[in-house]
Amino acid sequence: MYKKNGKKQINNVLAINYSKNIRLYIKREFLNHRFISGNKLRKLKYNILEAQRQGFRRLLTFGGAYSNHIAATAAAGKEYGFEVVGVIRGEELENRINENPTLQLANKNGMKFKFVSRLDYRNKTSDAFIENLKKEYGDFYLLPEGGTNSLAVKGCEEILTDEDHKFDYVCCAVGTGGTISGIINSSILNQKVLGFPALKGEFLKKDISTFVHHDNWELIHDYNFGGYGKVSDELITFMNKFYKTSNIPLDPIYTGKMCYGIVDMIKNGYFEENSKILMIHTGGLQGIEGMNQRLKKQNKTFINYEV
Ligand SMILES: *Cc1c(COP(=O)(O)O)cnc(C)c1O
């Protein structure tokens, strides 16, 4: 444990003090594995055990061109000896793998890609589509888009430990809702769990409700910055500044937006005096390179740290 410039590091939690004695702690889940970073490792754990138990040699899953889940599943496949098929949204990417750092890394880890049109991608859970995939690749263990299912939620129930029950608030970025569901289930009732969706949409509340046993949670919809994968100059500037002061790298899709939201809510008086807030840093850092490629092309402010 060390203390430097008001920053205190306790195990994998780092604290920043704000006014009114509000303290922000960061649980650095992104340190849990070099390649299968953050919550995606938690979500894959019991699915991989189940796939092994059922004797599968092949995993298949879905994702967009910059998906953390695609990157993590490819790395997990390599590590645990599965062949992995990634069904990727966007036919135009087929000949541009080497321009995309996420796909490049997944490719290096042995992922087989199937690029499909946006229309086909929308129908990816239909029986006919899945049957065709089985004809093409052979039998597989299916991981849904984003990796969320009940086994993924079970894995995410291991993110919070008993020691974390001392926090008044636990904050988590939300995509499909699997991660926050696990966190809600392992929180205690006098904690409040705040979810920060990285995309627009009201469906999340219903999805999360199907997985959770508690109602000590709330979704904060004010910080999606226009939708999934969308960023603004202000967000990127905030992330760069946050890195400078805390040495914590945030990702532009999930944790950057959440952290911006938490700091904004601290300023706006949402949290009471003496609140202890735990922010779950779910990783996603592999997405920085791809985002920077796009930002630099457009001459916009980019993320100025490397991970
Ligand atoms: C996927 C992801 C999330 C969202 O997880 P869900 O379980 O889909 O809600 C949050 N943060 C990061 C860094 C992610 O990669």
PDB file of C-alpha atoms and ligand atoms in Angstrom:
ATOM      1  CA  MET A   1       0.000   0.000   0.000  1.00  0.00           C
ATOM      2  CA  TYR A   2       1.324   3.449  -0.841  1.00  0.00           C
ATOM      3  CA  LYS A   3       0.091   6.984  -0.725  1.00  0.00           C
ATOM      4  CA  LYS A   4       1.193   9.629  -3.131  1.00  0.00           C
ATOM      5  CA  ASN A   5      -0.381  12.971  -4.038  1.00  0.00           C
ATOM      6  CA  GLY A   6      -3.634  12.016  -2.337  1.00  0.00           C
ATOM      7  CA  LYS A   7      -3.848   8.819  -4.383  1.00  0.00           C
ATOM      8  CA  LYS A   8      -3.934   5.707  -2.322  1.00  0.00           C
ATOM      9  CA  GLN A   9      -3.513   2.203  -3.622  1.00  0.00           C
ATOM     10  CA  ILE A  10      -5.017  -0.670  -1.672  1.00  0.00           C
ATOM     11  CA  ASN A  11      -4.828  -4.044  -3.348  1.00  0.00           C
ATOM     12  CA  ASN A  12      -6.432  -3.441  -6.706  1.00  0.00           C
ATOM     13  CA  VAL A  13      -8.299  -0.336  -5.617  1.00  0.00           C
ATOM     14  CA  LEU A  14      -7.097   3.201  -6.033  1.00  0.00           C
ATOM     15  CA  ALA A  15      -8.733   6.203  -4.444  1.00  0.00           C
ATOM     16  CA  ILE A  16      -9.152   9.826  -5.410  1.00  0.00           C
ATOM     17  CA  ASN A  17     -10.506  12.347  -2.895  1.00  0.00           C
ATOM     18  CA  TYR A  18     -13.077  14.893  -3.980  1.00  0.00           C
ATOM     19  CA  SER A  19     -14.646  17.681  -1.941  1.00  0.00           C
ATOM     20  CA  LYS A  20     -17.183  16.821   0.802  1.00  0.00           C
ATOM     21  CA  ASN A  21     -14.932  13.878   1.600  1.00  0.00           C
ATOM     22  CA  ILE A  22     -16.365  11.902  -1.302  1.00  0.00           C
ATOM     23  CA  ARG A  23     -13.923   9.220  -2.263  1.00  0.00           C
ATOM     24  CA  LEU A  24     -13.703   7.378  -5.564  1.00  0.00           C
ATOM     25  CA  TYR A  25     -12.096   3.960  -5.526  1.00  0.00           C
ATOM     26  CA  ILE A  26     -11.289   2.012  -8.628  1.00  0.00           C
ATOM     27  CA  LYS A  27     -11.378  -1.723  -8.871  1.00  0.00           C
ATOM     28  CA  ARG A  28      -8.991  -2.470 -11.669  1.00  0.00           C
ATOM     29  CA  GLU A  29     -10.513  -5.536 -13.266  1.00  0.00           C
ATOM     30  CA  PHE A  30      -8.442  -4.844 -16.365  1.00  0.00           C
ATOM     31  CA  LEU A  31      -5.415  -6.160 -14.526  1.00  0.00           C
ATOM     32  CA  ASN A  32      -6.907  -9.627 -14.124  1.00  0.00           C
ATOM     33  CA  HIS A  33      -5.521 -11.064 -17.347  1.00  0.00           C
ATOM     34  CA  ARG A  34      -3.098  -9.748 -19.918  1.00  0.00           C
ATOM     35  CA  PHE A  35      -5.239 -10.476 -22.931  1.00  0.00           C
ATOM     36  CA  ILE A  36      -8.699 -11.608 -21.813  1.00  0.00           C
ATOM     37  CA  SER A  37      -9.037  -8.362 -19.947  1.00  0.00           C
ATOM     38  CA  GLY A  38     -11.645  -7.166 -17.476  1.00  0.00           C
ATOM     39  CA  ASN A  39     -15.221  -8.348 -17.236  1.00  0.00           C
ATOM     40  CA  LYS A  40     -14.947 -10.441 -20.395  1.00  0.00           C
ATOM     41  CA  LEU A  41     -12.784 -12.946 -18.556  1.00  0.00           C
ATOM     42  CA  ARG A  42     -15.389 -13.153 -15.780  1.00  0.00           C
ATOM     43  CA  LYS A  43     -18.118 -13.687 -18.360  1.00  0.00           C
ATOM     44  CA  LEU A  44     -16.223 -16.405 -20.178  1.00  0.00           C
ATOM     45  CA  LYS A  45     -15.061 -18.400 -17.152  1.00  0.00           C
ATOM     46  CA  TYR A  46     -18.105 -20.605 -16.475  1.00  0.00           C
ATOM     47  CA  ASN A  47     -19.016 -20.761 -20.150  1.00  0.00           C
ATOM     48  CA  ILE A  48     -15.619 -22.227 -20.939  1.00  0.00           C
ATOM     49  CA  LEU A  49     -15.973 -24.732 -18.126  1.00  0.00           C
ATOM     50  CA  GLU A  50     -19.407 -25.664 -19.465  1.00  0.00           C
ATOM     51  CA  ALA A  51     -18.153 -25.978 -23.042  1.00  0.00           C
ATOM     52  CA  GLN A  52     -15.360 -28.255 -21.811  1.00  0.00           C
ATOM     53  CA  ARG A  53     -17.794 -30.281 -19.715  1.00  0.00           C
ATOM     54  CA  GLN A  54     -20.036 -30.813 -22.750  1.00  0.00           C
ATOM     55  CA  GLY A  55     -17.032 -31.836 -24.819  1.00  0.00           C
ATOM     56  CA  PHE A  56     -17.063 -28.988 -27.325  1.00  0.00           C
ATOM     57  CA  ARG A  57     -13.877 -28.171 -29.218  1.00  0.00           C
ATOM     58  CA  ARG A  58     -15.248 -25.050 -30.878  1.00  0.00           C
ATOM     59  CA  LEU A  59     -16.770 -21.770 -29.672  1.00  0.00           C
ATOM     60  CA  LEU A  60     -18.773 -19.422 -31.847  1.00  0.00           C
ATOM     61  CA  THR A  61     -19.776 -15.892 -31.059  1.00  0.00           C
ATOM     62  CA  PHE A  62     -20.781 -12.542 -32.580  1.00  0.00           C
ATOM     63  CA  GLY A  63     -19.544  -8.998 -32.492  1.00  0.00           C
ATOM     64  CA  GLY A  64     -18.728  -5.721 -34.168  1.00  0.00           C
ATOM     65  CA  ALA A  65     -15.393  -4.754 -35.650  1.00  0.00           C
ATOM     66  CA  TYR A  66     -13.981  -3.284 -32.434  1.00  0.00           C
ATOM     67  CA  SER A  67     -15.666  -5.608 -29.954  1.00  0.00           C
ATOM     68  CA  ASN A  68     -13.897  -6.333 -26.652  1.00  0.00           C
ATOM     69  CA  HIS A  69     -15.849  -9.582 -26.485  1.00  0.00           C
ATOM     70  CA  ILE A  70     -14.467 -10.708 -29.859  1.00  0.00           C
ATOM     71  CA  ALA A  71     -10.923  -9.877 -28.731  1.00  0.00           C
ATOM     72  CA  ALA A  72     -11.380 -11.675 -25.405  1.00  0.00           C
ATOM     73  CA  THR A  73     -13.054 -14.792 -26.839  1.00  0.00           C
ATOM     74  CA  ALA A  74     -10.268 -15.181 -29.393  1.00  0.00           C
ATOM     75  CA  ALA A  75      -7.635 -14.928 -26.659  1.00  0.00           C
ATOM     76  CA  ALA A  76      -9.554 -17.342 -24.410  1.00  0.00           C
ATOM     77  CA  GLY A  77      -9.874 -19.832 -27.256  1.00  0.00           C
ATOM     78  CA  LYS A  78      -6.158 -19.798 -27.720  1.00  0.00           C
ATOM     79  CA  GLU A  79      -5.467 -20.138 -24.030  1.00  0.00           C
ATOM     80  CA  TYR A  80      -7.970 -22.960 -23.398  1.00  0.00           C
ATOM     81  CA  GLY A  81      -7.540 -24.834 -26.658  1.00  0.00           C
ATOM     82  CA  PHE A  82     -10.784 -24.089 -28.498  1.00  0.00           C
ATOM     83  CA  GLU A  83     -11.210 -23.238 -32.113  1.00  0.00           C
ATOM     84  CA  VAL A  84     -13.147 -19.957 -32.200  1.00  0.00           C
ATOM     85  CA  VAL A  85     -15.397 -18.640 -34.925  1.00  0.00           C
ATOM     86  CA  GLY A  86     -16.259 -14.948 -34.816  1.00  0.00           C
ATOM     87  CA  VAL A  87     -19.283 -13.805 -36.783  1.00  0.00           C
ATOM     88  CA  ILE A  88     -18.472 -10.169 -37.519  1.00  0.00           C
ATOM     89  CA  ARG A  89     -20.908  -7.433 -38.456  1.00  0.00           C
ATOM     90  CA  GLY A  90     -19.964  -5.839 -41.778  1.00  0.00           C
ATOM     91  CA  GLU A  91     -19.021  -7.620 -45.007  1.00  0.00           C
ATOM     92  CA  GLU A  92     -16.771  -4.726 -46.038  1.00  0.00           C
ATOM     93  CA  LEU A  93     -14.286  -5.684 -43.321  1.00  0.00           C
ATOM     94  CA  GLU A  94     -13.354  -8.932 -44.995  1.00  0.00           C
ATOM     95  CA  ASN A  95     -10.413  -7.451 -46.890  1.00  0.00           C
ATOM     96  CA  ARG A  96      -9.491  -4.914 -44.258  1.00  0.00           C
ATOM     97  CA  ILE A  97      -8.550  -7.073 -41.290  1.00  0.00           C
ATOM     98  CA  ASN A  98      -5.097  -5.591 -41.174  1.00  0.00           C
ATOM     99  CA  GLU A  99      -6.467  -2.085 -40.804  1.00  0.00           C
ATOM    100  CA  ASN A 100      -8.364  -3.033 -37.666  1.00  0.00           C
ATOM    101  CA  PRO A 101      -6.349  -3.669 -34.489  1.00  0.00           C
ATOM    102  CA  THR A 102      -9.104  -5.694 -32.790  1.00  0.00           C
ATOM    103  CA  LEU A 103      -9.564  -8.074 -35.711  1.00  0.00           C
ATOM    104  CA  GLN A 104      -5.836  -8.254 -36.246  1.00  0.00           C
ATOM    105  CA  LEU A 105      -5.258  -9.376 -32.669  1.00  0.00           C
ATOM    106  CA  ALA A 106      -8.146 -11.860 -32.821  1.00  0.00           C
ATOM    107  CA  ASN A 107      -6.750 -13.193 -36.077  1.00  0.00           C
ATOM    108  CA  LYS A 108      -3.346 -13.635 -34.502  1.00  0.00           C
ATOM    109  CA  ASN A 109      -5.001 -15.617 -31.721  1.00  0.00           C
ATOM    110  CA  GLY A 110      -6.428 -17.969 -34.321  1.00  0.00           C
ATOM    111  CA  MET A 111     -10.001 -16.736 -34.616  1.00  0.00           C
ATOM    112  CA  LYS A 112     -11.792 -17.738 -37.804  1.00  0.00           C
ATOM    113  CA  PHE A 113     -13.970 -14.923 -39.118  1.00  0.00           C
ATOM    114  CA  LYS A 114     -17.267 -14.975 -40.871  1.00  0.00           C
ATOM    115  CA  PHE A 115     -18.158 -11.515 -42.105  1.00  0.00           C
ATOM    116  CA  VAL A 116     -21.864 -10.929 -42.621  1.00  0.00           C
ATOM    117  CA  SER A 117     -24.024  -8.080 -43.852  1.00  0.00           C
ATOM    118  CA  ARG A 118     -25.813  -5.881 -41.355  1.00  0.00           C
ATOM    119  CA  LEU A 119     -29.084  -7.491 -42.359  1.00  0.00           C
ATOM    120  CA  ASP A 120     -27.830 -11.041 -41.760  1.00  0.00           C
ATOM    121  CA  TYR A 121     -26.266  -9.872 -38.532  1.00  0.00           C
ATOM    122  CA  ARG A 122     -29.620  -8.656 -37.301  1.00  0.00           C
ATOM    123  CA  ASN A 123     -31.029 -12.167 -37.851  1.00  0.00           C
ATOM    124  CA  LYS A 124     -28.062 -13.931 -36.303  1.00  0.00           C
ATOM    125  CA  THR A 125     -30.036 -15.630 -33.546  1.00  0.00           C
ATOM    126  CA  SER A 126     -32.572 -17.206 -35.913  1.00  0.00           C
ATOM    127  CA  ASP A 127     -32.606 -21.000 -36.102  1.00  0.00           C
ATOM    128  CA  ALA A 128     -31.941 -20.966 -39.842  1.00  0.00           C
ATOM    129  CA  PHE A 129     -28.865 -18.797 -39.476  1.00  0.00           C
ATOM    130  CA  ILE A 130     -27.450 -20.935 -36.660  1.00  0.00           C
ATOM    131  CA  GLU A 131     -28.148 -24.132 -38.609  1.00  0.00           C
ATOM    132  CA  ASN A 132     -26.234 -22.763 -41.598  1.00  0.00           C
ATOM    133  CA  LEU A 133     -23.307 -21.922 -39.352  1.00  0.00           C
ATOM    134  CA  LYS A 134     -23.314 -25.487 -38.026  1.00  0.00           C
ATOM    135  CA  LYS A 135     -23.253 -26.837 -41.574  1.00  0.00           C
ATOM    136  CA  GLU A 136     -20.342 -24.575 -42.390  1.00  0.00           C
ATOM    137  CA  TYR A 137     -18.199 -25.041 -39.273  1.00  0.00           C
ATOM    138  CA  GLY A 138     -19.460 -28.124 -37.462  1.00  0.00           C
ATOM    139  CA  ASP A 139     -20.958 -28.166 -33.986  1.00  0.00           C
ATOM    140  CA  PHE A 140     -20.091 -25.358 -31.570  1.00  0.00           C
ATOM    141  CA  TYR A 141     -20.742 -23.925 -28.136  1.00  0.00           C
ATOM    142  CA  LEU A 142     -22.610 -20.695 -28.748  1.00  0.00           C
ATOM    143  CA  LEU A 143     -21.748 -17.560 -26.855  1.00  0.00           C
ATOM    144  CA  PRO A 144     -24.245 -14.759 -27.391  1.00  0.00           C
ATOM    145  CA  GLU A 145     -23.239 -11.287 -28.572  1.00  0.00           C
ATOM    146  CA  GLY A 146     -21.397  -9.548 -25.750  1.00  0.00           C
ATOM    147  CA  GLY A 147     -21.162 -12.909 -23.975  1.00  0.00           C
ATOM    148  CA  THR A 148     -24.120 -12.399 -21.664  1.00  0.00           C
ATOM    149  CA  ASN A 149     -26.026 -15.417 -20.362  1.00  0.00           C
ATOM    150  CA  SER A 150     -26.678 -16.816 -16.897  1.00  0.00           C
ATOM    151  CA  LEU A 151     -23.216 -18.412 -16.670  1.00  0.00           C
ATOM    152  CA  ALA A 152     -21.675 -15.044 -17.539  1.00  0.00           C
ATOM    153  CA  VAL A 153     -23.684 -13.420 -14.756  1.00  0.00           C
ATOM    154  CA  LYS A 154     -22.464 -16.123 -12.374  1.00  0.00           C
ATOM    155  CA  GLY A 155     -18.874 -15.251 -13.302  1.00  0.00           C
ATOM    156  CA  CYS A 156     -19.528 -11.560 -12.709  1.00  0.00           C
ATOM    157  CA  GLU A 157     -20.874 -12.340  -9.247  1.00  0.00           C
ATOM    158  CA  GLU A 158     -17.202 -12.917  -8.373  1.00  0.00           C
ATOM    159  CA  ILE A 159     -16.177  -9.331  -9.169  1.00  0.00           C
ATOM    160  CA  LEU A 160     -17.258  -7.931  -5.795  1.00  0.00           C
ATOM    161  CA  THR A 161     -15.676  -9.438  -2.710  1.00  0.00           C
ATOM    162  CA  ASP A 162     -16.801  -9.166   0.912  1.00  0.00           C
ATOM    163  CA  GLU A 163     -14.237  -6.426   1.371  1.00  0.00           C
ATOM    164  CA  ASP A 164     -16.090  -4.339  -1.208  1.00  0.00           C
ATOM    165  CA  HIS A 165     -19.241  -4.277   0.892  1.00  0.00           C
ATOM    166  CA  LYS A 166     -17.914  -1.224   2.706  1.00  0.00           C
ATOM    167  CA  PHE A 167     -18.617   0.977  -0.322  1.00  0.00           C
ATOM    168  CA  ASP A 168     -21.849   2.994  -0.450  1.00  0.00           C
ATOM    169  CA  TYR A 169     -22.025   2.989  -4.251  1.00  0.00           C
ATOM    170  CA  VAL A 170     -20.764   0.547  -6.829  1.00  0.00           C
ATOM    171  CA  CYS A 171     -20.616   1.850 -10.405  1.00  0.00           C
ATOM    172  CA  CYS A 172     -20.378  -0.206 -13.550  1.00  0.00           C
ATOM    173  CA  ALA A 173     -20.506   0.489 -17.284  1.00  0.00           C
ATOM    174  CA  VAL A 174     -23.320  -1.341 -19.066  1.00  0.00           C
ATOM    175  CA  GLY A 175     -23.477  -2.880 -22.518  1.00  0.00           C
ATOM    176  CA  THR A 176     -25.736  -5.924 -22.507  1.00  0.00           C
ATOM    177  CA  GLY A 177     -26.203  -5.822 -18.725  1.00  0.00           C
ATOM    178  CA  GLY A 178     -24.546  -9.108 -17.795  1.00  0.00           C
ATOM    179  CA  THR A 179     -21.755  -7.594 -15.786  1.00  0.00           C
ATOM    180  CA  ILE A 180     -23.883  -5.289 -13.701  1.00  0.00           C
ATOM    181  CA  SER A 181     -26.309  -8.159 -13.037  1.00  0.00           C
ATOM    182  CA  GLY A 182     -23.542 -10.160 -11.386  1.00  0.00           C
ATOM    183  CA  ILE A 183     -22.485  -7.124  -9.383  1.00  0.00           C
ATOM    184  CA  ILE A 184     -26.043  -6.479  -8.221  1.00  0.00           C
ATOM    185  CA  ASN A 185     -26.396 -10.096  -7.091  1.00  0.00           C
ATOM    186  CA  SER A 186     -23.270  -9.956  -4.966  1.00  0.00           C
ATOM    187  CA  SER A 187     -23.873  -6.475  -3.563  1.00  0.00           C
ATOM    188  CA  ILE A 188     -25.489  -5.989  -0.181  1.00  0.00           C
ATOM    189  CA  LEU A 189     -28.804  -4.221   0.138  1.00  0.00           C
ATOM    190  CA  ASN A 190     -27.519  -1.022   1.712  1.00  0.00           C
ATOM    191  CA  GLN A 191     -25.219  -0.482  -1.228  1.00  0.00           C
ATOM    192  CA  LYS A 192     -26.533   1.179  -4.345  1.00  0.00           C
ATOM    193  CA  VAL A 193     -25.401  -0.127  -7.717  1.00  0.00           C
ATOM    194  CA  LEU A 194     -25.326   2.472 -10.500  1.00  0.00           C
ATOM    195  CA  GLY A 195     -25.121   1.372 -14.125  1.00  0.00           C
ATOM    196  CA  PHE A 196     -23.953   3.650 -16.916  1.00  0.00           C
ATOM    197  CA  PRO A 197     -25.215   2.374 -20.277  1.00  0.00           C
ATOM    198  CA  ALA A 198     -22.771   2.954 -23.128  1.00  0.00           C
ATOM    199  CA  LEU A 199     -25.613   2.872 -25.617  1.00  0.00           C
ATOM    200  CA  LYS A 200     -29.089   4.292 -26.003  1.00  0.00           C
ATOM    201  CA  GLY A 201     -32.031   2.098 -25.212  1.00  0.00           C
ATOM    202  CA  GLU A 202     -34.604   1.312 -22.593  1.00  0.00           C
ATOM    203  CA  PHE A 203     -34.500  -2.470 -23.103  1.00  0.00           C
ATOM    204  CA  LEU A 204     -31.657  -2.847 -20.630  1.00  0.00           C
ATOM    205  CA  LYS A 205     -33.735  -2.464 -17.521  1.00  0.00           C
ATOM    206  CA  LYS A 206     -35.880  -5.419 -18.505  1.00  0.00           C
ATOM    207  CA  ASP A 207     -32.876  -7.543 -19.517  1.00  0.00           C
ATOM    208  CA  ILE A 208     -31.109  -6.911 -16.227  1.00  0.00           C
ATOM    209  CA  SER A 209     -34.276  -7.629 -14.235  1.00  0.00           C
ATOM    210  CA  THR A 210     -34.330 -11.193 -15.574  1.00  0.00           C
ATOM    211  CA  PHE A 211     -30.926 -11.917 -13.993  1.00  0.00           C
ATOM    212  CA  VAL A 212     -31.010 -10.144 -10.632  1.00  0.00           C
ATOM    213  CA  HIS A 213     -32.375 -10.873  -7.185  1.00  0.00           C
ATOM    214  CA  HIS A 214     -32.105  -7.335  -5.680  1.00  0.00           C
ATOM    215  CA  ASP A 215     -33.598  -3.968  -6.558  1.00  0.00           C
ATOM    216  CA  ASN A 216     -30.851  -1.730  -5.138  1.00  0.00           C
ATOM    217  CA  TRP A 217     -29.828  -0.506  -8.573  1.00  0.00           C
ATOM    218  CA  GLU A 218     -30.447   2.254 -11.047  1.00  0.00           C
ATOM    219  CA  LEU A 219     -29.412   3.013 -14.617  1.00  0.00           C
ATOM    220  CA  ILE A 220     -28.032   6.481 -15.359  1.00  0.00           C
ATOM    221  CA  HIS A 221     -28.798   7.209 -19.009  1.00  0.00           C
ATOM    222  CA  ASP A 222     -27.260  10.687 -19.207  1.00  0.00           C
ATOM    223  CA  TYR A 223     -23.753   9.738 -20.268  1.00  0.00           C
ATOM    224  CA  ASN A 224     -23.947   7.629 -23.427  1.00  0.00           C
ATOM    225  CA  PHE A 225     -22.577  10.525 -25.518  1.00  0.00           C
ATOM    226  CA  GLY A 226     -24.994   9.910 -28.354  1.00  0.00           C
ATOM    227  CA  GLY A 227     -24.776   6.135 -28.502  1.00  0.00           C
ATOM    228  CA  TYR A 228     -22.550   3.104 -28.685  1.00  0.00           C
ATOM    229  CA  GLY A 229     -19.036   3.887 -29.875  1.00  0.00           C
ATOM    230  CA  LYS A 230     -19.750   7.620 -30.124  1.00  0.00           C
ATOM    231  CA  VAL A 231     -17.353   9.986 -28.399  1.00  0.00           C
ATOM    232  CA  SER A 232     -16.923  13.740 -28.123  1.00  0.00           C
ATOM    233  CA  ASP A 233     -13.904  15.988 -27.748  1.00  0.00           C
ATOM    234  CA  GLU A 234     -15.009  16.722 -24.235  1.00  0.00           C
ATOM    235  CA  LEU A 235     -15.050  13.026 -23.315  1.00  0.00           C
ATOM    236  CA  ILE A 236     -11.590  12.376 -24.763  1.00  0.00           C
ATOM    237  CA  THR A 237     -10.175  15.471 -23.059  1.00  0.00           C
ATOM    238  CA  PHE A 238     -11.647  14.259 -19.766  1.00  0.00           C
ATOM    239  CA  MET A 239     -10.088  10.804 -20.217  1.00  0.00           C
ATOM    240  CA  ASN A 240      -6.667  12.298 -20.961  1.00  0.00           C
ATOM    241  CA  LYS A 241      -6.892  14.528 -17.908  1.00  0.00           C
ATOM    242  CA  PHE A 242      -8.057  11.662 -15.706  1.00  0.00           C
ATOM    243  CA  TYR A 243      -5.104   9.593 -16.824  1.00  0.00           C
ATOM    244  CA  LYS A 244      -2.730  12.419 -16.003  1.00  0.00           C
ATOM    245  CA  THR A 245      -4.054  12.834 -12.470  1.00  0.00           C
ATOM    246  CA  SER A 246      -4.791   9.216 -11.518  1.00  0.00           C
ATOM    247  CA  ASN A 247      -2.600   7.163 -13.845  1.00  0.00           C
ATOM    248  CA  ILE A 248      -5.705   5.111 -14.671  1.00  0.00           C
ATOM    249  CA  PRO A 249      -6.240   4.514 -18.407  1.00  0.00           C
ATOM    250  CA  LEU A 250      -9.930   4.558 -19.342  1.00  0.00           C
ATOM    251  CA  ASP A 251     -11.429   3.101 -22.506  1.00  0.00           C
ATOM    252  CA  PRO A 252     -13.542   5.278 -24.814  1.00  0.00           C
ATOM    253  CA  ILE A 253     -16.522   2.929 -25.198  1.00  0.00           C
ATOM    254  CA  TYR A 254     -17.411   2.038 -21.608  1.00  0.00           C
ATOM    255  CA  THR A 255     -15.301   3.097 -18.634  1.00  0.00           C
ATOM    256  CA  GLY A 256     -14.506   6.596 -19.966  1.00  0.00           C
ATOM    257  CA  LYS A 257     -18.200   7.438 -20.231  1.00  0.00           C
ATOM    258  CA  MET A 258     -18.976   5.990 -16.810  1.00  0.00           C
ATOM    259  CA  CYS A 259     -16.111   7.827 -15.146  1.00  0.00           C
ATOM    260  CA  TYR A 260     -17.110  11.093 -16.811  1.00  0.00           C
ATOM    261  CA  GLY A 261     -20.601  10.500 -15.457  1.00  0.00           C
ATOM    262  CA  ILE A 262     -19.482   9.756 -11.920  1.00  0.00           C
ATOM    263  CA  VAL A 263     -17.264  12.837 -11.728  1.00  0.00           C
ATOM    264  CA  ASP A 264     -20.058  14.969 -13.188  1.00  0.00           C
ATOM    265  CA  MET A 265     -22.527  13.578 -10.640  1.00  0.00           C
ATOM    266  CA  ILE A 266     -20.077  14.286  -7.820  1.00  0.00           C
ATOM    267  CA  LYS A 267     -19.924  17.903  -9.020  1.00  0.00           C
ATOM    268  CA  ASN A 268     -23.713  18.096  -9.312  1.00  0.00           C
ATOM    269  CA  GLY A 269     -24.245  16.950  -5.747  1.00  0.00           C
ATOM    270  CA  TYR A 270     -25.732  13.512  -6.474  1.00  0.00           C
ATOM    271  CA  PHE A 271     -23.595  11.810  -3.838  1.00  0.00           C
ATOM    272  CA  GLU A 272     -23.897  12.642  -0.125  1.00  0.00           C
ATOM    273  CA  GLU A 273     -21.018  13.874   1.978  1.00  0.00           C
ATOM    274  CA  ASN A 274     -18.563  11.085   2.940  1.00  0.00           C
ATOM    275  CA  SER A 275     -19.789   8.741   0.192  1.00  0.00           C
ATOM    276  CA  LYS A 276     -17.456   5.946  -0.719  1.00  0.00           C
ATOM    277  CA  ILE A 277     -17.851   5.105  -4.395  1.00  0.00           C
ATOM    278  CA  LEU A 278     -16.365   2.023  -6.009  1.00  0.00           C
ATOM    279  CA  MET A 279     -15.964   2.236  -9.758  1.00  0.00           C
ATOM    280  CA  ILE A 280     -15.481  -1.110 -11.491  1.00  0.00           C
ATOM    281  CA  HIS A 281     -12.925  -0.684 -14.235  1.00  0.00           C
ATOM    282  CA  THR A 282     -14.031  -3.438 -16.590  1.00  0.00           C
ATOM    283  CA  GLY A 283     -11.149  -3.062 -19.051  1.00  0.00           C
ATOM    284  CA  GLY A 284     -11.760  -2.537 -22.758  1.00  0.00           C
ATOM    285  CA  LEU A 285      -8.353  -0.971 -23.245  1.00  0.00           C
ATOM    286  CA  GLN A 286      -7.748  -2.900 -26.459  1.00  0.00           C
ATOM    287  CA  GLY A 287     -10.299  -0.558 -28.047  1.00  0.00           C
ATOM    288  CA  ILE A 288      -8.115   2.532 -27.640  1.00  0.00           C
ATOM    289  CA  GLU A 289      -6.008   1.870 -30.711  1.00  0.00           C
ATOM    290  CA  GLY A 290      -8.976   1.416 -33.016  1.00  0.00           C
ATOM    291  CA  MET A 291     -10.679   4.525 -31.650  1.00  0.00           C
ATOM    292  CA  ASN A 292      -7.515   6.565 -32.067  1.00  0.00           C
ATOM    293  CA  GLN A 293      -7.205   5.448 -35.687  1.00  0.00           C
ATOM    294  CA  ARG A 294     -10.626   6.881 -36.365  1.00  0.00           C
ATOM    295  CA  LEU A 295     -10.083  10.073 -34.351  1.00  0.00           C
ATOM    296  CA  LYS A 296      -6.752  10.830 -35.974  1.00  0.00           C
ATOM    297  CA  LYS A 297      -8.213  10.352 -39.447  1.00  0.00           C
ATOM    298  CA  GLN A 298     -10.804  12.995 -38.602  1.00  0.00           C
ATOM    299  CA  ASN A 299      -8.211  15.324 -37.039  1.00  0.00           C
ATOM    300  CA  LYS A 300      -9.939  15.128 -33.686  1.00  0.00           C
ATOM    301  CA  THR A 301      -8.566  15.064 -30.159  1.00  0.00           C
ATOM    302  CA  PHE A 302      -7.270  11.555 -29.520  1.00  0.00           C
ATOM    303  CA  ILE A 303      -6.410   9.449 -26.498  1.00  0.00           C
ATOM    304  CA  ASN A 304      -2.858  10.333 -25.584  1.00  0.00           C
ATOM    305  CA  TYR A 305      -1.806   7.347 -23.486  1.00  0.00           C
ATOM    306  CA  GLU A 306      -0.708   3.892 -24.498  1.00  0.00           C
ATOM    307  CA  VAL A 307      -1.549   0.702 -22.672  1.00  0.00           C
TER     308      VAL A 307
HETATM  309  C1  LIG B   1     -18.378  -5.463 -22.536  1.00  0.00           C
HETATM  310  C2  LIG B   1     -17.961  -4.393 -21.617  1.00  0.00           C
HETATM  311  C3  LIG B   1     -18.850  -3.808 -20.688  1.00  0.00           C
HETATM  312  C4  LIG B   1     -20.299  -4.146 -20.646  1.00  0.00           C
HETATM  313  O1  LIG B   1     -20.533  -5.430 -20.157  1.00  0.00           O
HETATM  314  P1  LIG B   1     -22.002  -6.029 -20.263  1.00  0.00           P
HETATM  315  O2  LIG B   1     -21.924  -7.250 -19.464  1.00  0.00           O
HETATM  316  O3  LIG B   1     -22.240  -6.311 -21.713  1.00  0.00           O
HETATM  317  O4  LIG B   1     -22.958  -5.024 -19.750  1.00  0.00           O
HETATM  318  C5  LIG B   1     -18.360  -2.866 -19.815  1.00  0.00           C
HETATM  319  N1  LIG B   1     -17.075  -2.480 -19.862  1.00  0.00           N
HETATM  320  C6  LIG B   1     -16.204  -2.985 -20.747  1.00  0.00           C
HETATM  321  C7  LIG B   1     -14.821  -2.487 -20.755  1.00  0.00           C
HETATM  322  C8  LIG B   1     -16.622  -3.963 -21.654  1.00  0.00           C
HETATM  323  O5  LIG B   1     -15.738  -4.450 -22.534  1.00  0.00           O
END
